[in-house]
mmCIF file of C-alpha atoms in Angstrom:
data_model
loop_
_atom_site.group_PDB
_atom_site.id
_atom_site.type_symbol
_atom_site.label_atom_id
_atom_site.label_comp_id
_atom_site.label_asym_id
_atom_site.label_seq_id
_atom_site.Cartn_x
_atom_site.Cartn_y
_atom_site.Cartn_z
ATOM 1 C CA UNK A 197 20.191 -104.716 -14.104
ATOM 2 C CA UNK A 198 22.846 -106.592 -16.060
ATOM 3 C CA UNK A 199 26.353 -105.342 -15.133
ATOM 4 C CA UNK A 200 25.170 -102.844 -12.544
ATOM 5 C CA UNK A 201 28.833 -102.721 -11.495
ATOM 6 C CA UNK A 202 31.961 -103.286 -13.616
ATOM 7 C CA UNK A 203 32.315 -107.064 -14.129
ATOM 8 C CA UNK A 204 35.242 -108.693 -12.315
ATOM 9 C CA UNK A 205 36.734 -112.037 -13.231
ATOM 10 C CA UNK A 206 39.382 -114.071 -15.038
ATOM 11 C CA UNK A 207 39.967 -114.515 -18.766
ATOM 12 C CA UNK A 208 42.151 -117.244 -20.247
ATOM 13 C CA UNK A 209 43.726 -115.211 -23.064
ATOM 14 C CA UNK A 210 46.813 -113.740 -21.387
ATOM 15 C CA UNK A 211 47.969 -117.055 -19.967
ATOM 16 C CA UNK A 212 46.751 -119.578 -22.566
ATOM 17 C CA UNK A 213 45.716 -117.762 -25.745
ATOM 18 C CA UNK A 214 43.633 -120.057 -27.983
ATOM 19 C CA UNK A 215 44.863 -123.230 -26.267
ATOM 20 C CA UNK A 216 43.072 -123.103 -22.894
ATOM 21 C CA UNK A 217 41.632 -126.405 -21.685
ATOM 22 C CA UNK A 218 38.875 -127.518 -19.355
ATOM 23 C CA UNK A 219 41.499 -128.484 -16.776
ATOM 24 C CA UNK A 220 43.064 -124.992 -16.911
ATOM 25 C CA UNK A 221 39.647 -123.411 -16.552
ATOM 26 C CA UNK A 222 38.552 -125.533 -13.609
ATOM 27 C CA UNK A 223 41.783 -124.983 -11.696
ATOM 28 C CA UNK A 224 41.486 -121.230 -12.062
ATOM 29 C CA UNK A 225 37.822 -121.351 -11.102
ATOM 30 C CA UNK A 226 38.741 -123.326 -7.982
ATOM 31 C CA UNK A 227 41.354 -120.717 -7.091
ATOM 32 C CA UNK A 228 38.914 -117.849 -7.612
ATOM 33 C CA UNK A 229 36.280 -119.498 -5.458
ATOM 34 C CA UNK A 230 38.771 -120.123 -2.657
ATOM 35 C CA UNK A 231 40.713 -116.864 -2.589
ATOM 36 C CA UNK A 232 38.942 -114.146 -4.588
ATOM 37 C CA UNK A 233 35.172 -114.627 -4.645
ATOM 38 C CA UNK A 234 34.625 -112.829 -1.353
ATOM 39 C CA UNK A 235 36.198 -109.708 -2.895
ATOM 40 C CA UNK A 236 33.759 -109.584 -5.818
ATOM 41 C CA UNK A 237 35.594 -111.643 -8.441
ATOM 42 C CA UNK A 238 33.046 -113.915 -10.129
ATOM 43 C CA UNK A 239 33.389 -114.422 -13.912
ATOM 44 C CA UNK A 240 35.455 -117.264 -15.411
ATOM 45 C CA UNK A 241 35.823 -116.663 -19.157
ATOM 46 C CA UNK A 242 37.110 -119.097 -21.789
ATOM 47 C CA UNK A 243 38.632 -117.000 -24.558
ATOM 48 C CA UNK A 244 39.091 -117.545 -28.282
ATOM 49 C CA UNK A 245 39.014 -120.736 -30.376
ATOM 50 C CA UNK A 246 37.615 -123.174 -27.816
ATOM 51 C CA UNK A 247 36.290 -125.096 -30.824
ATOM 52 C CA UNK A 248 39.781 -125.564 -32.303
ATOM 53 C CA UNK A 249 41.117 -129.079 -31.507
ATOM 54 C CA UNK A 250 44.743 -128.440 -32.544
ATOM 55 C CA UNK A 251 45.414 -125.136 -30.735
ATOM 56 C CA UNK A 252 48.734 -125.346 -28.885
ATOM 57 C CA UNK A 253 49.996 -121.808 -28.214
ATOM 58 C CA UNK A 254 49.173 -118.135 -28.777
ATOM 59 C CA UNK A 255 49.235 -118.441 -32.582
ATOM 60 C CA UNK A 256 46.200 -119.048 -34.776
ATOM 61 C CA UNK A 257 46.168 -121.926 -37.263
ATOM 62 C CA UNK A 258 44.832 -120.657 -40.620
ATOM 63 C CA UNK A 259 41.686 -122.500 -41.766
ATOM 64 C CA UNK A 260 41.717 -124.620 -38.612
ATOM 65 C CA UNK A 261 39.238 -127.529 -38.440
ATOM 66 C CA UNK A 262 36.794 -125.925 -36.017
ATOM 67 C CA UNK A 263 34.264 -128.201 -34.352
ATOM 68 C CA UNK A 264 30.641 -127.335 -35.124
ATOM 69 C CA UNK A 265 27.229 -128.942 -35.096
ATOM 70 C CA UNK A 266 24.961 -129.639 -38.082
ATOM 71 C CA UNK A 267 23.682 -126.063 -37.990
ATOM 72 C CA UNK A 268 27.038 -124.284 -38.236
ATOM 73 C CA UNK A 269 27.220 -123.508 -34.510
ATOM 74 C CA UNK A 270 30.654 -123.869 -32.964
ATOM 75 C CA UNK A 271 30.949 -126.396 -30.141
ATOM 76 C CA UNK A 272 33.819 -127.096 -27.724
ATOM 77 C CA UNK A 273 36.666 -129.316 -28.968
ATOM 78 C CA UNK A 274 36.221 -132.491 -26.926
ATOM 79 C CA UNK A 275 39.956 -133.232 -26.702
ATOM 80 C CA UNK A 276 40.363 -129.940 -24.806
ATOM 81 C CA UNK A 277 36.975 -129.923 -23.045
ATOM 82 C CA UNK A 278 36.150 -133.587 -22.360
ATOM 83 C CA UNK A 279 32.891 -132.872 -20.548
ATOM 84 C CA UNK A 280 31.485 -131.476 -23.819
ATOM 85 C CA UNK A 281 31.226 -135.003 -25.264
ATOM 86 C CA UNK A 282 27.890 -136.431 -26.421
ATOM 87 C CA UNK A 283 26.549 -133.034 -27.413
ATOM 88 C CA UNK A 284 26.685 -131.549 -23.912
ATOM 89 C CA UNK A 285 28.671 -128.517 -25.032
ATOM 90 C CA UNK A 286 29.739 -126.156 -22.270
ATOM 91 C CA UNK A 287 26.840 -127.080 -19.986
ATOM 92 C CA UNK A 288 28.875 -129.386 -17.693
ATOM 93 C CA UNK A 289 31.692 -126.839 -17.321
ATOM 94 C CA UNK A 290 29.197 -124.049 -16.670
ATOM 95 C CA UNK A 291 27.454 -126.204 -14.067
ATOM 96 C CA UNK A 292 30.789 -126.840 -12.352
ATOM 97 C CA UNK A 293 31.614 -123.136 -12.228
ATOM 98 C CA UNK A 294 28.117 -122.268 -11.036
ATOM 99 C CA UNK A 295 28.483 -124.871 -8.262
ATOM 100 C CA UNK A 296 31.381 -122.763 -6.945
ATOM 101 C CA UNK A 297 29.166 -119.693 -6.747
ATOM 102 C CA UNK A 298 30.804 -118.176 -9.836
ATOM 103 C CA UNK A 299 29.651 -117.245 -13.345
ATOM 104 C CA UNK A 300 30.745 -118.628 -16.712
ATOM 105 C CA UNK A 301 31.694 -116.751 -19.869
ATOM 106 C CA UNK A 302 32.913 -117.470 -23.399
ATOM 107 C CA UNK A 303 34.531 -115.638 -26.289
ATOM 108 C CA UNK A 304 33.091 -115.647 -29.807
ATOM 109 C CA UNK A 305 34.039 -113.985 -33.052
ATOM 110 C CA UNK A 306 31.322 -112.006 -34.792
ATOM 111 C CA UNK A 307 29.658 -113.851 -37.642
ATOM 112 C CA UNK A 308 29.652 -117.541 -38.530
ATOM 113 C CA UNK A 309 32.286 -120.116 -39.528
ATOM 114 C CA UNK A 310 33.412 -119.804 -43.136
ATOM 115 C CA UNK A 311 33.212 -123.566 -43.517
ATOM 116 C CA UNK A 312 29.545 -123.483 -42.459
ATOM 117 C CA UNK A 313 28.827 -121.014 -45.254
ATOM 118 C CA UNK A 314 30.826 -122.963 -47.842
ATOM 119 C CA UNK A 315 28.897 -126.145 -46.971
ATOM 120 C CA UNK A 316 25.534 -124.351 -46.982
ATOM 121 C CA UNK A 317 24.666 -125.724 -43.547
ATOM 122 C CA UNK A 318 21.081 -124.981 -42.475
ATOM 123 C CA UNK A 319 20.338 -122.420 -39.778
ATOM 124 C CA UNK A 320 18.363 -124.003 -36.969
ATOM 125 C CA UNK A 321 14.690 -123.054 -36.904
ATOM 126 C CA UNK A 322 14.720 -121.164 -40.196
ATOM 127 C CA UNK A 323 14.441 -121.612 -43.934
ATOM 128 C CA UNK A 324 17.892 -120.145 -44.473
ATOM 129 C CA UNK A 325 21.392 -121.546 -44.773
ATOM 130 C CA UNK A 326 24.600 -120.141 -43.364
ATOM 131 C CA UNK A 327 25.527 -119.041 -46.885
ATOM 132 C CA UNK A 328 22.454 -116.779 -46.928
ATOM 133 C CA UNK A 329 23.670 -114.965 -43.821
ATOM 134 C CA UNK A 330 27.372 -114.729 -44.642
ATOM 135 C CA UNK A 331 28.991 -111.513 -45.847
ATOM 136 C CA UNK A 332 31.967 -113.031 -47.622
ATOM 137 C CA UNK A 333 33.982 -109.819 -47.946
ATOM 138 C CA UNK A 334 33.825 -109.260 -44.185
ATOM 139 C CA UNK A 335 36.727 -111.218 -42.651
ATOM 140 C CA UNK A 336 38.748 -110.400 -39.555
ATOM 141 C CA UNK A 337 42.282 -109.238 -40.388
ATOM 142 C CA UNK A 338 43.943 -111.289 -37.642
ATOM 143 C CA UNK A 339 41.794 -114.415 -37.489
ATOM 144 C CA UNK A 340 40.220 -115.839 -40.612
ATOM 145 C CA UNK A 341 37.823 -118.321 -39.045
ATOM 146 C CA UNK A 342 34.630 -116.400 -39.690
ATOM 147 C CA UNK A 343 32.569 -114.377 -42.125
ATOM 148 C CA UNK A 344 30.701 -111.367 -40.838
ATOM 149 C CA UNK A 345 26.955 -111.362 -41.390
ATOM 150 C CA UNK A 346 24.492 -109.390 -43.486
ATOM 151 C CA UNK A 347 23.047 -107.766 -40.402
ATOM 152 C CA UNK A 348 19.788 -106.651 -42.005
ATOM 153 C CA UNK A 349 19.076 -110.021 -43.651
ATOM 154 C CA UNK A 350 16.673 -112.270 -41.690
ATOM 155 C CA UNK A 351 19.178 -115.120 -42.025
ATOM 156 C CA UNK A 352 21.631 -113.165 -39.852
ATOM 157 C CA UNK A 353 19.093 -112.767 -37.071
ATOM 158 C CA UNK A 354 18.164 -116.436 -37.339
ATOM 159 C CA UNK A 355 21.800 -117.482 -36.982
ATOM 160 C CA UNK A 356 22.502 -115.249 -33.993
ATOM 161 C CA UNK A 357 19.275 -116.404 -32.352
ATOM 162 C CA UNK A 358 20.372 -119.997 -32.840
ATOM 163 C CA UNK A 359 23.775 -119.553 -31.203
ATOM 164 C CA UNK A 360 22.564 -117.477 -28.264
ATOM 165 C CA UNK A 361 19.775 -119.973 -27.635
ATOM 166 C CA UNK A 362 22.549 -122.569 -27.407
ATOM 167 C CA UNK A 363 24.592 -120.397 -25.035
ATOM 168 C CA UNK A 364 21.527 -119.895 -22.837
ATOM 169 C CA UNK A 365 21.064 -123.683 -22.739
ATOM 170 C CA UNK A 366 24.700 -124.065 -21.721
ATOM 171 C CA UNK A 367 24.258 -121.592 -18.858
ATOM 172 C CA UNK A 368 26.568 -118.884 -20.208
ATOM 173 C CA UNK A 369 26.548 -115.644 -18.198
ATOM 174 C CA UNK A 370 28.999 -113.528 -20.217
ATOM 175 C CA UNK A 371 29.849 -113.359 -23.915
ATOM 176 C CA UNK A 372 32.825 -111.478 -25.313
ATOM 177 C CA UNK A 373 32.181 -110.736 -28.993
ATOM 178 C CA UNK A 374 35.403 -110.049 -30.875
ATOM 179 C CA UNK A 375 36.347 -108.233 -34.092
ATOM 180 C CA UNK A 376 33.544 -105.731 -33.624
ATOM 181 C CA UNK A 377 34.114 -102.897 -31.103
ATOM 182 C CA UNK A 378 36.399 -100.808 -33.307
ATOM 183 C CA UNK A 379 34.794 -101.799 -36.608
ATOM 184 C CA UNK A 380 32.557 -98.763 -37.018
ATOM 185 C CA UNK A 381 30.698 -97.986 -39.159
ATOM 186 C CA UNK A 382 30.336 -101.266 -41.037
ATOM 187 C CA UNK A 383 29.619 -103.360 -37.896
ATOM 188 C CA UNK A 384 27.158 -100.925 -36.353
ATOM 189 C CA UNK A 385 24.056 -102.828 -37.437
ATOM 190 C CA UNK A 386 25.630 -106.127 -36.412
ATOM 191 C CA UNK A 387 26.222 -104.740 -32.898
ATOM 192 C CA UNK A 388 22.572 -103.715 -32.712
ATOM 193 C CA UNK A 389 21.439 -107.124 -33.920
ATOM 194 C CA UNK A 390 23.603 -109.041 -31.459
ATOM 195 C CA UNK A 391 22.464 -106.812 -28.606
ATOM 196 C CA UNK A 392 18.795 -107.359 -29.404
ATOM 197 C CA UNK A 393 19.247 -111.125 -29.705
ATOM 198 C CA UNK A 394 21.157 -111.318 -26.406
ATOM 199 C CA UNK A 395 18.444 -109.378 -24.595
ATOM 200 C CA UNK A 396 15.785 -111.797 -25.838
ATOM 201 C CA UNK A 397 17.643 -115.110 -25.465
ATOM 202 C CA UNK A 398 15.987 -115.999 -22.167
ATOM 203 C CA UNK A 399 19.071 -115.556 -19.974
ATOM 204 C CA UNK A 400 20.860 -112.575 -18.440
ATOM 205 C CA UNK A 401 24.167 -112.353 -20.307
ATOM 206 C CA UNK A 402 26.809 -109.641 -20.035
ATOM 207 C CA UNK A 403 27.650 -108.433 -23.553
ATOM 208 C CA UNK A 404 31.307 -107.422 -23.986
ATOM 209 C CA UNK A 405 32.667 -106.039 -27.276
ATOM 210 C CA UNK A 406 36.302 -106.281 -28.420
ATOM 211 C CA UNK A 407 38.886 -105.279 -29.495
ATOM 212 C CA UNK A 408 39.550 -101.588 -29.203
ATOM 213 C CA UNK A 409 40.077 -98.861 -29.497
ATOM 214 C CA UNK A 410 36.360 -98.315 -29.846
ATOM 215 C CA UNK A 411 35.683 -94.833 -31.267
ATOM 216 C CA UNK A 412 34.846 -92.437 -28.441
ATOM 217 C CA UNK A 413 32.542 -90.503 -30.756
ATOM 218 C CA UNK A 414 30.289 -93.594 -30.791
ATOM 219 C CA UNK A 415 30.105 -93.789 -27.003
ATOM 220 C CA UNK A 416 26.340 -93.292 -26.832
ATOM 221 C CA UNK A 417 25.762 -96.104 -29.312
ATOM 222 C CA UNK A 418 28.017 -98.428 -27.348
ATOM 223 C CA UNK A 419 26.323 -97.517 -24.066
ATOM 224 C CA UNK A 420 22.937 -98.340 -25.557
ATOM 225 C CA UNK A 421 23.872 -101.697 -27.072
ATOM 226 C CA UNK A 422 26.657 -103.193 -24.927
ATOM 227 C CA UNK A 423 27.555 -103.681 -21.259
ATOM 228 C CA UNK A 424 31.281 -103.153 -21.803
ATOM 229 C CA UNK A 425 33.555 -102.373 -24.717
ATOM 230 C CA UNK A 426 37.284 -102.185 -25.183
ATOM 231 C CA UNK A 427 38.928 -98.777 -25.309
ATOM 232 C CA UNK A 428 42.302 -100.217 -26.362
ATOM 233 C CA UNK A 429 43.814 -102.939 -28.480
ATOM 234 C CA UNK A 430 45.233 -105.891 -26.527
ATOM 235 C CA UNK A 431 46.861 -104.513 -23.396
ATOM 236 C CA UNK A 432 50.107 -106.174 -22.303
ATOM 237 C CA UNK A 433 52.732 -105.716 -19.593
ATOM 238 C CA UNK A 434 54.599 -102.758 -21.109
ATOM 239 C CA UNK A 435 54.900 -99.380 -19.410
ATOM 240 C CA UNK A 436 54.248 -97.321 -22.587
ATOM 241 C CA UNK A 437 50.868 -99.055 -22.946
ATOM 242 C CA UNK A 438 49.999 -98.304 -19.335
ATOM 243 C CA UNK A 439 51.138 -94.705 -19.666
ATOM 244 C CA UNK A 440 48.942 -94.337 -22.752
ATOM 245 C CA UNK A 441 45.944 -95.587 -20.783
ATOM 246 C CA UNK A 442 45.821 -92.332 -18.814
ATOM 247 C CA UNK A 443 44.824 -90.462 -21.961
ATOM 248 C CA UNK A 444 42.243 -93.121 -22.862
ATOM 249 C CA UNK A 445 40.803 -93.143 -19.349
ATOM 250 C CA UNK A 446 40.486 -89.366 -19.429
ATOM 251 C CA UNK A 447 38.422 -89.522 -22.625
ATOM 252 C CA UNK A 448 36.183 -92.387 -21.552
ATOM 253 C CA UNK A 449 35.618 -91.932 -17.797
ATOM 254 C CA UNK A 450 32.473 -89.825 -18.147
ATOM 255 C CA UNK A 451 30.787 -92.709 -20.018
ATOM 256 C CA UNK A 452 31.114 -95.230 -17.179
ATOM 257 C CA UNK A 453 27.853 -96.054 -15.416
ATOM 258 C CA UNK A 454 25.521 -98.871 -14.363
ATOM 259 C CA UNK A 455 25.064 -101.290 -17.244
ATOM 260 C CA UNK A 456 27.747 -99.790 -19.496
ATOM 261 C CA UNK A 457 31.481 -99.738 -18.787
ATOM 262 C CA UNK A 458 34.499 -98.637 -20.885
ATOM 263 C CA UNK A 459 36.920 -101.573 -20.691
ATOM 264 C CA UNK A 460 40.669 -100.975 -20.307
ATOM 265 C CA UNK A 461 41.281 -104.700 -21.003
ATOM 266 C CA UNK A 462 42.767 -107.507 -18.961
ATOM 267 C CA UNK A 463 45.236 -107.224 -16.095
ATOM 268 C CA UNK A 464 48.519 -108.800 -17.361
ATOM 269 C CA UNK A 465 49.834 -109.755 -13.948
ATOM 270 C CA UNK A 466 51.386 -112.898 -12.487
ATOM 271 C CA UNK A 467 52.128 -115.911 -14.690
ATOM 272 C CA UNK A 468 51.456 -115.159 -18.381
ATOM 273 C CA UNK A 469 51.763 -117.014 -21.729
ATOM 274 C CA UNK A 470 51.939 -120.417 -20.073
ATOM 275 C CA UNK A 471 51.498 -122.175 -23.415
ATOM 276 C CA UNK A 472 54.828 -120.677 -24.525
ATOM 277 C CA UNK A 473 56.900 -121.018 -21.368
ATOM 278 C CA UNK A 474 55.617 -121.840 -17.862
ATOM 279 C CA UNK A 475 58.297 -119.557 -16.400
ATOM 280 C CA UNK A 476 56.982 -116.381 -18.045
ATOM 281 C CA UNK A 477 55.994 -113.728 -15.512
ATOM 282 C CA UNK A 478 54.635 -110.214 -15.935
ATOM 283 C CA UNK A 479 57.188 -107.557 -16.876
ATOM 284 C CA UNK A 480 55.337 -104.944 -14.854
ATOM 285 C CA UNK A 481 57.117 -103.832 -11.694
ATOM 286 C CA UNK A 482 55.229 -103.913 -8.408
ATOM 287 C CA UNK A 483 54.870 -100.139 -8.697
ATOM 288 C CA UNK A 484 53.388 -100.391 -12.193
ATOM 289 C CA UNK A 485 50.929 -103.033 -11.045
ATOM 290 C CA UNK A 486 49.739 -100.748 -8.241
ATOM 291 C CA UNK A 487 49.316 -97.955 -10.794
ATOM 292 C CA UNK A 488 47.350 -100.217 -13.119
ATOM 293 C CA UNK A 489 45.008 -101.460 -10.394
ATOM 294 C CA UNK A 490 44.522 -97.938 -9.039
ATOM 295 C CA UNK A 491 43.726 -96.432 -12.440
ATOM 296 C CA UNK A 492 41.404 -99.268 -13.475
ATOM 297 C CA UNK A 493 39.477 -98.923 -10.193
ATOM 298 C CA UNK A 494 39.336 -95.125 -10.284
ATOM 299 C CA UNK A 495 37.983 -95.100 -13.845
ATOM 300 C CA UNK A 496 35.707 -98.062 -12.955
ATOM 301 C CA UNK A 497 36.933 -100.312 -15.718
ATOM 302 C CA UNK A 498 35.884 -103.965 -15.681
ATOM 303 C CA UNK A 499 38.610 -106.068 -14.050
ATOM 304 C CA UNK A 500 39.659 -109.262 -15.827
ATOM 305 C CA UNK A 501 42.668 -111.130 -14.468
ATOM 306 C CA UNK A 502 45.045 -112.444 -17.133
ATOM 307 C CA UNK A 503 47.263 -114.597 -14.901
ATOM 308 C CA UNK A 504 47.430 -118.328 -14.356
ATOM 309 C CA UNK A 505 46.094 -117.725 -10.884
ATOM 310 C CA UNK A 506 47.247 -120.962 -9.311
ATOM 311 C CA UNK A 507 50.800 -119.588 -9.593
ATOM 312 C CA UNK A 508 50.040 -116.279 -7.899
ATOM 313 C CA UNK A 509 52.702 -115.155 -5.460
ATOM 314 C CA UNK A 510 51.902 -113.286 -2.267
ATOM 315 C CA UNK A 511 52.200 -109.874 -3.942
ATOM 316 C CA UNK A 512 49.787 -110.789 -6.743
ATOM 317 C CA UNK A 513 47.223 -112.219 -4.357
ATOM 318 C CA UNK A 514 47.379 -109.110 -2.174
ATOM 319 C CA UNK A 515 47.038 -106.939 -5.293
ATOM 320 C CA UNK A 516 43.760 -108.686 -6.123
ATOM 321 C CA UNK A 517 42.360 -108.767 -2.591
ATOM 322 C CA UNK A 518 42.747 -105.129 -1.605
ATOM 323 C CA UNK A 519 39.116 -104.838 -0.559
ATOM 324 C CA UNK A 520 39.111 -101.082 0.190
ATOM 325 C CA UNK A 521 40.550 -100.398 -3.284
ATOM 326 C CA UNK A 522 38.041 -102.668 -5.032
ATOM 327 C CA UNK A 523 35.198 -100.876 -3.240
ATOM 328 C CA UNK A 524 35.889 -97.883 -5.484
ATOM 329 C CA UNK A 525 34.319 -99.837 -8.366
ATOM 330 C CA UNK A 526 30.962 -100.079 -6.579
ATOM 331 C CA UNK A 527 30.742 -97.003 -4.370
ATOM 332 C CA UNK A 528 31.805 -94.062 -6.586
ATOM 333 C CA UNK A 529 30.512 -92.030 -9.490
ATOM 334 C CA UNK A 530 31.668 -89.221 -11.752
ATOM 335 C CA UNK A 531 35.356 -90.151 -11.407
ATOM 336 C CA UNK A 532 37.714 -87.995 -13.465
ATOM 337 C CA UNK A 533 41.285 -86.677 -13.611
ATOM 338 C CA UNK A 534 42.044 -83.477 -11.735
ATOM 339 C CA UNK A 535 45.199 -82.803 -13.728
ATOM 340 C CA UNK A 536 47.788 -84.626 -15.809
ATOM 341 C CA UNK A 537 51.321 -83.613 -16.793
ATOM 342 C CA UNK A 538 54.191 -85.575 -18.295
ATOM 343 C CA UNK A 539 55.421 -86.363 -14.772
ATOM 344 C CA UNK A 540 52.321 -86.887 -12.671
ATOM 345 C CA UNK A 541 48.562 -87.243 -12.601
ATOM 346 C CA UNK A 542 45.751 -86.960 -10.052
ATOM 347 C CA UNK A 543 42.256 -88.465 -10.094
ATOM 348 C CA UNK A 544 39.215 -87.909 -7.921
ATOM 349 C CA UNK A 545 36.238 -90.231 -7.399
ATOM 350 C CA UNK A 546 33.356 -89.017 -5.200
ATOM 351 C CA UNK A 547 31.347 -91.584 -3.269
ATOM 352 C CA UNK A 548 27.715 -92.049 -4.295
ATOM 353 C CA UNK A 549 26.552 -91.643 -0.688
ATOM 354 C CA UNK A 550 28.165 -88.216 -0.415
ATOM 355 C CA UNK A 551 30.376 -89.299 2.464
ATOM 356 C CA UNK A 552 33.676 -88.315 0.905
ATOM 357 C CA UNK A 553 35.520 -90.126 -1.846
ATOM 358 C CA UNK A 554 38.901 -91.146 -3.222
ATOM 359 C CA UNK A 555 41.936 -89.255 -4.484
ATOM 360 C CA UNK A 556 44.753 -90.949 -6.389
ATOM 361 C CA UNK A 557 48.211 -89.643 -7.263
ATOM 362 C CA UNK A 558 50.337 -91.220 -9.976
ATOM 363 C CA UNK A 559 54.059 -90.780 -10.588
ATOM 364 C CA UNK A 560 54.332 -91.055 -14.365
ATOM 365 C CA UNK A 561 58.023 -90.218 -14.436
ATOM 366 C CA UNK A 562 61.082 -92.460 -14.438
ATOM 367 C CA UNK A 563 62.373 -90.911 -11.204
ATOM 368 C CA UNK A 564 61.270 -91.177 -7.593
ATOM 369 C CA UNK A 565 59.146 -88.152 -6.743
ATOM 370 C CA UNK A 566 57.199 -86.692 -3.855
ATOM 371 C CA UNK A 567 53.641 -85.867 -4.841
ATOM 372 C CA UNK A 568 51.158 -83.899 -2.797
ATOM 373 C CA UNK A 569 47.626 -82.582 -3.125
ATOM 374 C CA UNK A 570 45.259 -80.697 -0.829
ATOM 375 C CA UNK A 571 41.859 -82.441 -0.566
ATOM 376 C CA UNK A 572 39.865 -79.202 -0.599
ATOM 377 C CA UNK A 573 36.576 -80.937 -1.351
ATOM 378 C CA UNK A 574 36.803 -83.121 1.775
ATOM 379 C CA UNK A 575 38.391 -82.224 5.100
ATOM 380 C CA UNK A 576 37.972 -85.420 7.109
ATOM 381 C CA UNK A 577 40.500 -88.097 7.899
ATOM 382 C CA UNK A 578 42.207 -89.936 5.040
ATOM 383 C CA UNK A 579 43.712 -93.411 4.692
ATOM 384 C CA UNK A 580 46.080 -94.515 1.931
ATOM 385 C CA UNK A 581 44.838 -97.861 0.601
ATOM 386 C CA UNK A 582 48.154 -99.491 -0.379
ATOM 387 C CA UNK A 583 50.138 -98.667 2.754
ATOM 388 C CA UNK A 584 47.175 -98.208 5.137
ATOM 389 C CA UNK A 585 48.799 -95.050 6.488
ATOM 390 C CA UNK A 586 46.403 -92.446 7.868
ATOM 391 C CA UNK A 587 46.582 -88.689 7.412
ATOM 392 C CA UNK A 588 45.305 -86.051 9.811
ATOM 393 C CA UNK A 589 41.946 -84.460 8.961
ATOM 394 C CA UNK A 590 42.385 -81.700 6.419
ATOM 395 C CA UNK A 591 46.102 -82.342 5.925
ATOM 396 C CA UNK A 592 47.646 -82.450 2.467
ATOM 397 C CA UNK A 593 47.883 -85.905 0.970
ATOM 398 C CA UNK A 594 51.555 -86.603 0.377
ATOM 399 C CA UNK A 595 53.456 -89.648 -0.850
ATOM 400 C CA UNK A 596 56.986 -90.308 -1.986
ATOM 401 C CA UNK A 597 56.473 -92.592 -4.950
ATOM 402 C CA UNK A 598 58.821 -94.817 -6.887
ATOM 403 C CA UNK A 599 58.905 -94.475 -10.682
ATOM 404 C CA UNK A 600 55.516 -95.405 -12.192
ATOM 405 C CA UNK A 601 53.941 -95.893 -8.746
ATOM 406 C CA UNK A 602 50.627 -94.736 -7.309
ATOM 407 C CA UNK A 603 48.966 -93.812 -4.034
ATOM 408 C CA UNK A 604 45.215 -93.643 -3.411
ATOM 409 C CA UNK A 605 43.404 -92.282 -0.362
ATOM 410 C CA UNK A 606 39.918 -92.793 0.937
ATOM 411 C CA UNK A 607 38.962 -89.374 2.303
ATOM 412 C CA UNK A 608 35.985 -88.834 4.582
ATOM 413 C CA UNK A 609 33.838 -85.788 5.124
ATOM 414 C CA UNK A 610 34.650 -83.825 8.241
#
């Protein structure tokens, strides 16, 4: 099964925006292989505008001169990805990442390049041109590179088949399709088309849809046609956004399961926005980062690191290598909140093997508080996964938590 568990990896957006390079990608892949792979981290994802040769920071250049082949398919900008020269595309970079025992992913925008439509470039293997497929009144509000496609026109299928055949040749394992997850209803047929093409491209590829918030009332459609989908707009290192995620997680948690995962977005930890200032560091406190990691794991969100990982400090590395916490992603089911108030929240996640489960307490207030809960469903011994402190069998689970902090216990059956 594709994405039997929530995918875990690194994405270049938070630290490099559209300007990530091959060198950046390889260094982070090296770091993941050395320090994180043994904990389940495996995807290395190049985010938006890898075909844009003049990208320098987090801003988009309107009508940028995107690199593409003779069939309107975007290809890596060689000045940023030198190994793509001579028509090799992302194959050499994918091979490098695969040699580390990791998997390779890319970002794409839905549709096709506007310039490909304007120049009536042919679609590989078909009688159609890119102009035949393009829906010229369907343009992303925040990035104008692409036209959406006439999803029910055979030219649209031919174009998507041509690009995913290319991605399969490159060895891509994960594709994040943007400007689509929240665009119901007018992108519904395009989601179905992309999903069908991906499943028949000859390679197992995780299909991720962005940005959010995806409409929860379309959860069954998303579960059928995608492996993960964003439940929020871009998530950054601001407490109000993290606080808001508790409500989103509550709505979406029942839809998490093998092959289909509600995505709370990237983890904005460590060194961020390196193309703006190499000194930028996450604004989240240590407590808030523990809360974020705990909530993401309890709700079984995909985990995508946003940091320039080679700059990780000891705290950040320990945050990402808490093996007992990360096990929640693969060993639980039916996770859900037990209660939520303005000041605190509790979640429960039973283990699939029936041998207990996990209970998390969150201090949502701006004051230090003592939180406590009686684990009535399990009466065995308990161990808190951040402090490693053990509780007596059947005792109440109690923690004195800093503002915005969390505690999470693994509780065994008696």
